[in-house]
Coordinates of N, CA and C in Angstrom, one line a residue:
X966 N -25.8 -18.6 -18.9 CA -25.2 -18.1 -17.6 C -24.0 -19.1 -17.4
X967 N -22.8 -18.5 -17.1 CA -21.7 -19.4 -16.8 C -21.7 -19.9 -15.3
X968 N -20.8 -20.8 -15.0 CA -20.8 -21.4 -13.7 C -20.6 -20.5 -12.6
X969 N -19.7 -19.5 -12.7 CA -19.5 -18.5 -11.6 C -20.8 -17.6 -11.4
X970 N -21.4 -17.2 -12.5 CA -22.7 -16.5 -12.3 C -23.7 -17.3 -11.6
X971 N -23.8 -18.6 -11.9 CA -24.7 -19.5 -11.3 C -24.4 -19.6 -9.8
X972 N -23.1 -19.8 -9.4 CA -22.7 -19.8 -8.0 C -23.2 -18.5 -7.3
X973 N -22.9 -17.4 -7.9 CA -23.3 -16.1 -7.4 C -24.8 -16.0 -7.2
X974 N -25.5 -16.5 -8.2 CA -27.0 -16.4 -8.1 C -27.5 -17.3 -6.9
X975 N -26.8 -18.5 -6.8 CA -27.2 -19.4 -5.6 C -26.9 -18.7 -4.3
X976 N -25.8 -18.0 -4.2 CA -25.5 -17.2 -3.0 C -26.6 -16.2 -2.7
X977 N -26.9 -15.5 -3.8 CA -28.0 -14.5 -3.6 C -29.3 -15.1 -3.3
X978 N -29.6 -16.3 -3.9 CA -30.8 -17.0 -3.7 C -30.8 -17.4 -2.2
X979 N -29.7 -17.8 -1.7 CA -29.7 -18.3 -0.3 C -30.1 -17.1 0.6
X980 N -29.8 -15.9 0.3 CA -30.1 -14.8 1.1 C -31.5 -14.3 0.8
X981 N -32.0 -14.4 -0.4 CA -33.3 -13.8 -0.8 C -34.5 -14.8 -0.8
X982 N -34.2 -16.1 -0.5 CA -35.4 -17.0 -0.6 C -36.3 -16.6 0.5
X983 N -37.6 -16.7 0.3 CA -38.6 -16.1 1.1 C -39.6 -17.0 1.8
X984 N -39.6 -18.3 1.5 CA -40.6 -19.2 2.2 C -40.0 -19.8 3.4
X985 N -40.9 -20.1 4.4 CA -40.4 -20.7 5.6 C -39.6 -22.0 5.4
X986 N -40.0 -22.8 4.4 CA -39.3 -24.1 4.2 C -38.0 -23.9 3.4
X987 N -37.6 -22.6 3.2 CA -36.3 -22.4 2.5 C -35.1 -22.7 3.3
X988 N -35.2 -22.8 4.6 CA -34.2 -23.2 5.5 C -32.8 -22.5 5.3
X989 N -32.7 -21.3 5.7 CA -31.4 -20.6 5.4 C -30.2 -21.3 6.2
X990 N -30.5 -22.1 7.2 CA -29.5 -22.8 7.9 C -29.6 -24.3 7.5
X991 N -28.8 -24.7 6.6 CA -28.9 -26.1 6.1 C -27.4 -26.6 5.8
X992 N -27.0 -27.6 6.6 CA -25.7 -28.1 6.4 C -25.7 -29.6 6.9
X993 N -24.7 -30.3 6.3 CA -24.6 -31.8 6.7 C -24.0 -31.8 8.1
X994 N -24.5 -32.7 8.9 CA -23.9 -32.9 10.2 C -24.2 -34.4 10.6
X995 N -23.2 -35.0 11.3 CA -23.3 -36.4 11.7 C -24.1 -36.5 13.1
X996 N -24.6 -35.3 13.6 CA -25.2 -35.3 14.9 C -26.8 -35.5 14.7
X997 N -27.4 -35.7 15.8 CA -28.9 -35.8 15.8 C -29.5 -34.5 15.3
X998 N -28.8 -33.4 15.3 CA -29.3 -32.1 14.8 C -29.7 -32.1 13.4
X999 N -29.2 -33.1 12.6 CA -29.5 -33.1 11.2 C -31.1 -33.1 10.9
X1000 N -31.8 -33.6 11.9 CA -33.3 -33.5 11.7 C -33.9 -32.1 11.7
X1001 N -33.1 -31.2 12.2 CA -33.5 -29.8 12.3 C -33.3 -29.0 11.0
X1002 N -32.6 -29.6 10.0 CA -32.2 -28.8 8.8 C -32.9 -29.5 7.6
X1003 N -33.3 -28.6 6.7 CA -34.0 -29.1 5.4 C -33.5 -28.3 4.3
X1004 N -33.2 -28.9 3.2 CA -32.7 -28.2 2.0 C -33.7 -27.1 1.5
X1005 N -35.0 -27.4 1.7 CA -36.0 -26.5 1.2 C -36.0 -26.3 -0.3
X1006 N -36.4 -25.1 -0.7 CA -36.4 -24.8 -2.2 C -36.2 -23.3 -2.4
X1007 N -35.8 -23.0 -3.6 CA -35.6 -21.6 -3.9 C -36.8 -21.1 -4.7
X1008 N -37.6 -20.2 -4.1 CA -38.8 -19.7 -4.8 C -38.5 -18.8 -5.9
X1009 N -39.5 -18.6 -6.8 CA -39.4 -17.7 -7.9 C -39.4 -16.3 -7.4
X1010 N -39.8 -16.1 -6.2 CA -39.9 -14.7 -5.6 C -38.6 -13.9 -5.8
X1011 N -37.5 -14.6 -5.8 CA -36.2 -13.8 -5.9 C -36.2 -13.1 -7.2
X1012 N -36.4 -13.8 -8.3 CA -36.4 -13.1 -9.6 C -37.5 -12.1 -9.7
X1013 N -38.6 -12.4 -9.2 CA -39.7 -11.4 -9.2 C -39.4 -10.2 -8.5
X1014 N -38.7 -10.3 -7.4 CA -38.4 -9.1 -6.6 C -37.6 -8.1 -7.4
X1015 N -36.6 -8.5 -8.1 CA -35.8 -7.6 -8.9 C -36.5 -7.1 -10.2
X1016 N -37.3 -7.9 -10.8 CA -37.9 -7.6 -12.1 C -39.3 -6.9 -12.0
X1017 N -39.8 -6.9 -10.8 CA -41.2 -6.4 -10.6 C -41.2 -4.9 -10.8
X1018 N -42.3 -4.4 -11.2 CA -42.5 -3.0 -11.4 C -43.3 -2.4 -10.2
X1019 N -43.3 -3.0 -9.1 CA -44.0 -2.6 -7.9 C -43.5 -1.2 -7.4
X1020 N -44.3 -0.4 -6.8 CA -43.8 0.8 -6.2 C -42.9 0.5 -5.1
X1021 N -42.0 1.5 -4.8 CA -41.0 1.4 -3.7 C -41.6 1.0 -2.4
X1022 N -42.8 1.5 -2.0 CA -43.4 1.2 -0.8 C -43.7 -0.3 -0.7
X1023 N -44.2 -0.9 -1.8 CA -44.6 -2.3 -1.9 C -43.3 -3.1 -1.8
X1024 N -42.3 -2.7 -2.4 CA -41.0 -3.5 -2.4 C -40.4 -3.4 -1.0
X1025 N -40.6 -2.3 -0.3 CA -40.1 -2.2 1.1 C -40.9 -3.2 2.0
X1026 N -42.2 -3.4 1.8 CA -43.0 -4.4 2.5 C -42.5 -5.8 2.2
X1027 N -42.2 -6.0 0.9 CA -41.8 -7.3 0.4 C -40.4 -7.6 1.1
X1028 N -39.5 -6.7 1.2 CA -38.2 -6.9 1.8 C -38.4 -7.3 3.3
X1029 N -39.3 -6.6 4.0 CA -39.6 -6.8 5.4 C -40.2 -8.2 5.5
X1030 N -41.1 -8.6 4.7 CA -41.7 -9.9 4.8 C -40.7 -11.0 4.5
X1031 N -39.9 -10.9 3.5 CA -38.9 -11.9 3.3 C -37.9 -12.0 4.4
X1032 N -37.5 -10.9 5.0 CA -36.5 -10.9 6.1 C -37.1 -11.6 7.3
X1033 N -38.4 -11.3 7.6 CA -39.1 -12.0 8.8 C -39.2 -13.5 8.5
X1034 N -39.5 -13.8 7.2 CA -39.7 -15.2 6.8 C -38.4 -16.0 7.0
X1035 N -37.3 -15.4 6.5 CA -36.0 -16.0 6.6 C -35.5 -16.2 8.0
X1036 N -35.7 -15.2 8.8 CA -35.3 -15.2 10.2 C -36.1 -16.3 11.0
X1037 N -37.4 -16.4 10.7 CA -38.2 -17.4 11.3 C -37.8 -18.8 10.9
X1038 N -37.5 -19.0 9.7 CA -37.0 -20.3 9.2 C -35.7 -20.7 9.9
X1039 N -34.8 -19.7 10.0 CA -33.5 -20.0 10.7 C -33.7 -20.2 12.2
X1040 N -34.6 -19.4 12.8 CA -34.9 -19.6 14.2 C -35.5 -20.9 14.5
X1041 N -36.4 -21.4 13.6 CA -37.0 -22.7 13.9 C -35.9 -23.8 13.9
X1042 N -34.9 -23.7 13.0 CA -33.8 -24.7 13.0 C -33.0 -24.6 14.3
X1043 N -32.7 -23.3 14.7 CA -31.9 -23.1 15.9 C -32.6 -23.6 17.2
X1044 N -33.9 -23.3 17.3 CA -34.7 -23.8 18.4 C -34.8 -25.3 18.4
X1045 N -35.0 -25.9 17.3 CA -35.0 -27.4 17.1 C -33.7 -28.0 17.7
X1046 N -32.5 -27.4 17.3 CA -31.3 -27.9 17.8 C -31.2 -27.8 19.3
X1047 N -31.6 -26.6 19.8 CA -31.5 -26.4 21.2 C -32.4 -27.4 22.0
X1048 N -33.6 -27.7 21.5 CA -34.5 -28.6 22.2 C -34.0 -30.0 22.2
X1049 N -33.0 -30.4 21.3 CA -32.5 -31.7 21.4 C -31.5 -31.9 22.6
X1050 N -31.1 -30.8 23.2 CA -30.2 -30.9 24.3 C -29.0 -31.9 24.0
X1051 N -28.3 -31.5 23.0 CA -27.1 -32.3 22.6 C -26.1 -32.4 23.7
X1052 N -25.4 -33.5 23.7 CA -24.3 -33.7 24.6 C -23.2 -32.8 24.3
X1053 N -22.2 -32.7 25.2 CA -21.0 -31.8 24.9 C -20.3 -32.3 23.6
X1054 N -20.2 -33.7 23.5 CA -19.5 -34.2 22.3 C -20.2 -33.9 21.1
X1055 N -21.6 -34.1 21.1 CA -22.4 -33.8 19.9 C -22.3 -32.3 19.5
X1056 N -22.3 -31.5 20.5 CA -22.2 -30.0 20.3 C -20.9 -29.7 19.6
X1057 N -19.8 -30.3 20.1 CA -18.5 -30.1 19.5 C -18.5 -30.5 18.0
X1058 N -19.1 -31.7 17.8 CA -19.2 -32.2 16.4 C -20.0 -31.3 15.5
X1059 N -21.2 -30.9 16.1 CA -22.1 -30.0 15.4 C -21.3 -28.7 15.0
X1060 N -20.6 -28.1 15.9 CA -19.9 -26.8 15.6 C -18.8 -27.1 14.6
X1061 N -18.2 -28.3 14.7 CA -17.1 -28.6 13.7 C -17.8 -28.7 12.3
X1062 N -18.9 -29.4 12.2 CA -19.6 -29.5 10.9 C -20.1 -28.1 10.4
X1063 N -20.5 -27.3 11.4 CA -20.9 -25.9 11.0 C -19.7 -25.1 10.5
X1064 N -18.5 -25.3 11.1 CA -17.3 -24.6 10.7 C -17.0 -25.0 9.2
X1065 N -17.1 -26.3 8.8 CA -16.9 -26.7 7.4 C -17.9 -26.0 6.5
X1066 N -19.2 -26.0 7.0 CA -20.2 -25.3 6.2 C -19.9 -23.8 5.9
X1067 N -19.5 -23.2 7.0 CA -19.1 -21.8 6.9 C -17.9 -21.6 6.0
X1068 N -16.9 -22.4 6.1 CA -15.8 -22.3 5.2 C -16.2 -22.4 3.7
X1069 N -17.1 -23.4 3.5 CA -17.6 -23.6 2.1 C -18.3 -22.3 1.6
X1070 N -19.2 -21.8 2.4 CA -19.9 -20.6 2.1 C -19.0 -19.4 1.8
X1071 N -18.0 -19.3 2.6 CA -17.0 -18.2 2.4 C -16.2 -18.4 1.2
X1072 N -15.9 -19.6 0.9 CA -15.1 -20.0 -0.4 C -16.0 -19.6 -1.6
X1073 N -17.3 -20.0 -1.5 CA -18.2 -19.7 -2.6 C -18.3 -18.2 -2.8
X1074 N -18.4 -17.5 -1.7 CA -18.5 -16.0 -1.8 C -17.2 -15.4 -2.4
X1075 N -16.1 -16.0 -2.1 CA -14.8 -15.5 -2.7 C -14.8 -15.7 -4.2
X1076 N -15.4 -16.9 -4.6 CA -15.5 -17.1 -6.1 C -16.4 -16.0 -6.7
X1077 N -17.5 -15.7 -6.0 CA -18.4 -14.7 -6.5 C -17.8 -13.4 -6.5
X1078 N -17.0 -13.0 -5.5 CA -16.2 -11.7 -5.5 C -15.3 -11.7 -6.7
X1079 N -14.5 -12.8 -6.9 CA -13.5 -12.8 -8.0 C -14.2 -12.7 -9.3
X1080 N -15.4 -13.3 -9.4 CA -16.1 -13.2 -10.7 C -16.5 -11.8 -11.0
X1081 N -17.1 -11.1 -10.0 CA -17.5 -9.8 -10.2 C -16.4 -8.8 -10.4
X1082 N -15.2 -9.1 -9.9 CA -14.1 -8.3 -10.0 C -13.1 -8.8 -11.1
X1083 N -13.5 -9.8 -11.9 CA -12.6 -10.3 -12.9 C -12.4 -9.3 -14.0
X1084 N -11.3 -9.4 -14.7 CA -11.0 -8.5 -15.7 C -12.1 -8.4 -16.8
X1085 N -12.8 -9.5 -17.0 CA -13.9 -9.5 -18.0 C -14.9 -8.4 -17.5
X1086 N -15.1 -8.3 -16.2 CA -16.2 -7.4 -15.7 C -15.6 -6.0 -15.5
X1087 N -14.4 -5.9 -14.8 CA -13.9 -4.6 -14.4 C -13.5 -3.7 -15.6
X1088 N -13.2 -4.3 -16.7 CA -12.9 -3.5 -17.9 C -14.2 -2.8 -18.3
X1089 N -15.3 -3.3 -18.0 CA -16.6 -2.7 -18.4 C -17.1 -1.7 -17.4
X1090 N -16.5 -1.7 -16.2 CA -16.8 -0.7 -15.1 C -16.2 0.6 -15.3
X1091 N -16.9 1.7 -14.9 CA -16.2 2.9 -14.8 C -15.5 2.9 -13.4
X1092 N -14.7 3.9 -13.1 CA -14.0 3.9 -11.9 C -15.0 3.9 -10.7
X1093 N -16.0 4.7 -10.8 CA -17.1 4.8 -9.8 C -17.8 3.5 -9.6
X1094 N -18.1 2.9 -10.7 CA -18.9 1.6 -10.6 C -18.0 0.5 -9.9
X1095 N -16.7 0.5 -10.3 CA -15.8 -0.5 -9.7 C -15.7 -0.2 -8.2
X1096 N -15.6 1.0 -7.8 CA -15.6 1.3 -6.4 C -16.8 0.9 -5.7
X1097 N -18.0 1.2 -6.3 CA -19.3 0.8 -5.7 C -19.4 -0.7 -5.6
X1098 N -18.9 -1.5 -6.6 CA -19.0 -2.9 -6.5 C -18.1 -3.4 -5.4
X1099 N -16.9 -2.9 -5.3 CA -16.0 -3.3 -4.2 C -16.6 -3.0 -2.8
X1100 N -17.2 -1.8 -2.7 CA -17.8 -1.4 -1.4 C -18.9 -2.3 -1.1
X1101 N -19.8 -2.6 -2.1 CA -20.9 -3.6 -1.9 C -20.4 -4.9 -1.4
X1102 N -19.4 -5.5 -2.1 CA -18.8 -6.8 -1.7 C -18.2 -6.8 -0.3
X1103 N -17.5 -5.8 0.0 CA -16.9 -5.7 1.4 C -18.0 -5.6 2.4
X1104 N -19.0 -4.8 2.2 CA -20.1 -4.6 3.2 C -20.9 -5.9 3.3
X1105 N -21.1 -6.6 2.2 CA -21.9 -7.9 2.2 C -21.1 -8.9 3.0
X1106 N -19.8 -9.0 2.8 CA -18.9 -9.9 3.5 C -19.1 -9.7 5.0
X1107 N -19.0 -8.4 5.4 CA -19.1 -8.1 6.8 C -20.5 -8.5 7.4
X1108 N -21.6 -8.3 6.6 CA -22.9 -8.7 7.1 C -23.0 -10.2 7.2
X1109 N -22.5 -10.9 6.2 CA -22.5 -12.3 6.2 C -21.7 -12.9 7.4
X1110 N -20.6 -12.3 7.7 CA -19.8 -12.7 8.8 C -20.5 -12.5 10.1
X1111 N -21.3 -11.4 10.2 CA -22.1 -11.2 11.4 C -23.2 -12.3 11.5
X1112 N -23.8 -12.6 10.4 CA -24.8 -13.7 10.3 C -24.2 -15.0 10.7
X1113 N -23.0 -15.3 10.2 CA -22.4 -16.6 10.5 C -22.0 -16.6 12.0
X1114 N -21.5 -15.5 12.6 CA -21.2 -15.5 14.0 C -22.4 -15.7 14.8
X1115 N -23.5 -15.0 14.4 CA -24.8 -15.2 15.2 C -25.3 -16.6 15.1
X1116 N -25.2 -17.2 14.0 CA -25.6 -18.6 13.8 C -24.7 -19.5 14.7
X1117 N -23.4 -19.4 14.7 CA -22.5 -20.2 15.5 C -22.8 -20.0 17.0
X1118 N -22.9 -18.8 17.4 CA -23.2 -18.5 18.8 C -24.6 -19.2 19.2
X1119 N -25.5 -19.1 18.3 CA -26.8 -19.7 18.6 C -26.8 -21.2 18.6
X1120 N -25.9 -21.8 17.9 CA -25.8 -23.2 17.9 C -25.0 -23.7 19.1
X1121 N -24.1 -22.9 19.6 CA -23.3 -23.3 20.8 C -24.0 -23.0 22.1
X1122 N -24.9 -22.0 22.1 CA -25.6 -21.6 23.3 C -27.0 -21.5 23.0
X1123 N -27.7 -20.6 23.7 CA -29.1 -20.3 23.5 C -29.2 -19.5 22.1
X1124 N -30.3 -19.8 21.4 CA -30.5 -18.9 20.2 C -30.6 -17.5 20.5
X1125 N -30.0 -16.6 19.7 CA -30.2 -15.2 19.8 C -31.6 -14.8 19.6
X1126 N -32.1 -13.6 20.0 CA -33.5 -13.3 19.7 C -33.8 -13.2 18.2
X1127 N -35.0 -13.6 17.9 CA -35.4 -13.6 16.5 C -35.2 -12.3 15.8
X1128 N -35.3 -11.2 16.5 CA -35.1 -9.8 15.9 C -33.7 -9.6 15.4
X1129 N -32.7 -10.3 16.1 CA -31.3 -10.2 15.6 C -31.2 -10.7 14.2
X1130 N -31.8 -11.8 14.0 CA -31.7 -12.5 12.6 C -32.5 -11.7 11.6
X1131 N -33.7 -11.2 12.1 CA -34.5 -10.4 11.2 C -33.8 -9.2 10.7
X1132 N -33.1 -8.5 11.6 CA -32.4 -7.3 11.3 C -31.2 -7.6 10.4
X1133 N -30.5 -8.7 10.6 CA -29.4 -9.1 9.7 C -29.9 -9.4 8.3
X1134 N -31.0 -10.1 8.2 CA -31.5 -10.4 6.8 C -32.0 -9.1 6.2
X1135 N -32.7 -8.3 7.0 CA -33.2 -7.0 6.4 C -32.0 -6.2 5.9
X1136 N -30.9 -6.1 6.7 CA -29.7 -5.3 6.2 C -29.2 -5.9 4.9
X1137 N -29.1 -7.2 4.8 CA -28.6 -7.8 3.6 C -29.5 -7.5 2.4
X1138 N -30.8 -7.7 2.6 CA -31.7 -7.5 1.5 C -31.7 -6.0 1.1
X1139 N -31.7 -5.1 2.0 CA -31.7 -3.7 1.7 C -30.4 -3.3 1.0
X1140 N -29.3 -3.9 1.4 CA -28.0 -3.6 0.8 C -28.0 -4.1 -0.7
X1141 N -28.6 -5.3 -0.9 CA -28.7 -5.8 -2.3 C -29.6 -4.9 -3.1
X1142 N -30.7 -4.5 -2.6 CA -31.6 -3.7 -3.3 C -31.0 -2.4 -3.7
X1143 N -30.3 -1.7 -2.7 CA -29.7 -0.5 -3.0 C -28.6 -0.6 -4.1
X1144 N -27.8 -1.7 -4.0 CA -26.8 -1.9 -5.0 C -27.4 -2.2 -6.3
X1145 N -28.5 -2.9 -6.4 CA -29.1 -3.3 -7.6 C -29.6 -2.0 -8.3
X1146 N -30.1 -1.0 -7.5 CA -30.6 0.3 -8.1 C -29.5 1.0 -8.9
X1147 N -28.2 0.9 -8.5 CA -27.2 1.7 -9.1 C -26.2 0.8 -9.9
X1148 N -26.4 -0.5 -9.9 CA -25.5 -1.5 -10.6 C -25.5 -1.2 -12.1
X1149 N -24.4 -1.5 -12.8 CA -24.3 -1.4 -14.2 C -25.4 -2.3 -14.8
X1150 N -25.9 -2.0 -16.0 CA -26.9 -2.7 -16.6 C -26.5 -4.2 -16.9
X1151 N -25.2 -4.4 -17.3 CA -24.8 -5.8 -17.6 C -24.8 -6.7 -16.4
X1152 N -24.7 -6.1 -15.2 CA -24.8 -6.9 -14.0 C -26.3 -7.2 -13.7
X1153 N -27.2 -6.2 -13.9 CA -28.6 -6.4 -13.7 C -29.2 -7.5 -14.6
X1154 N -28.7 -7.5 -15.8 CA -29.2 -8.5 -16.8 C -28.9 -9.9 -16.3
X1155 N -27.8 -10.1 -15.6 CA -27.4 -11.5 -15.2 C -28.3 -12.0 -14.1
X1156 N -28.9 -11.0 -13.3 CA -29.9 -11.4 -12.3 C -31.1 -12.1 -12.9
X1157 N -31.5 -11.6 -14.0 CA -32.8 -12.1 -14.6 C -32.6 -13.4 -15.4
X1158 N -31.3 -13.8 -15.6 CA -31.1 -15.1 -16.3 C -31.5 -16.3 -15.5

């Protein structure tokens, strides 16, 4: 697996990790809020999800469970930050640190997009497949931006309701699953690496 595929897999892993300690919100900050974030781990569940032969109904339950788990993990971090009652200066610094984190994530996603749309890949796509990949990437970027906006708003004010985050994670997971169903085989193979 080359470096860009690995970056893409880490991005996907960040979305698909399913254990509470996975901490979907983890970034460096010089504020007291650093105690609210943990790097967690990336469970084997990600690879199992794609490669399992479970019936569709069971995968649907799996997606829901992972979405709830991710949302709870994120929400725990947001509530922890809120309970600290950061000063105005600390909040400004926290949001500045979050801004750098978001820029890094967006840059990594751009590398992921460029990798999937590189000439090495697009030559192998049919016109329909290339259109589907572009649509998937654009939709995913929109959903990630909604998630980033919800995180930023929750860090600056009260945390949004847990259901908001659950729905965003569910949308991302379902989008990935639907794309995976129709993705060209050479892309599916890289998920299993």
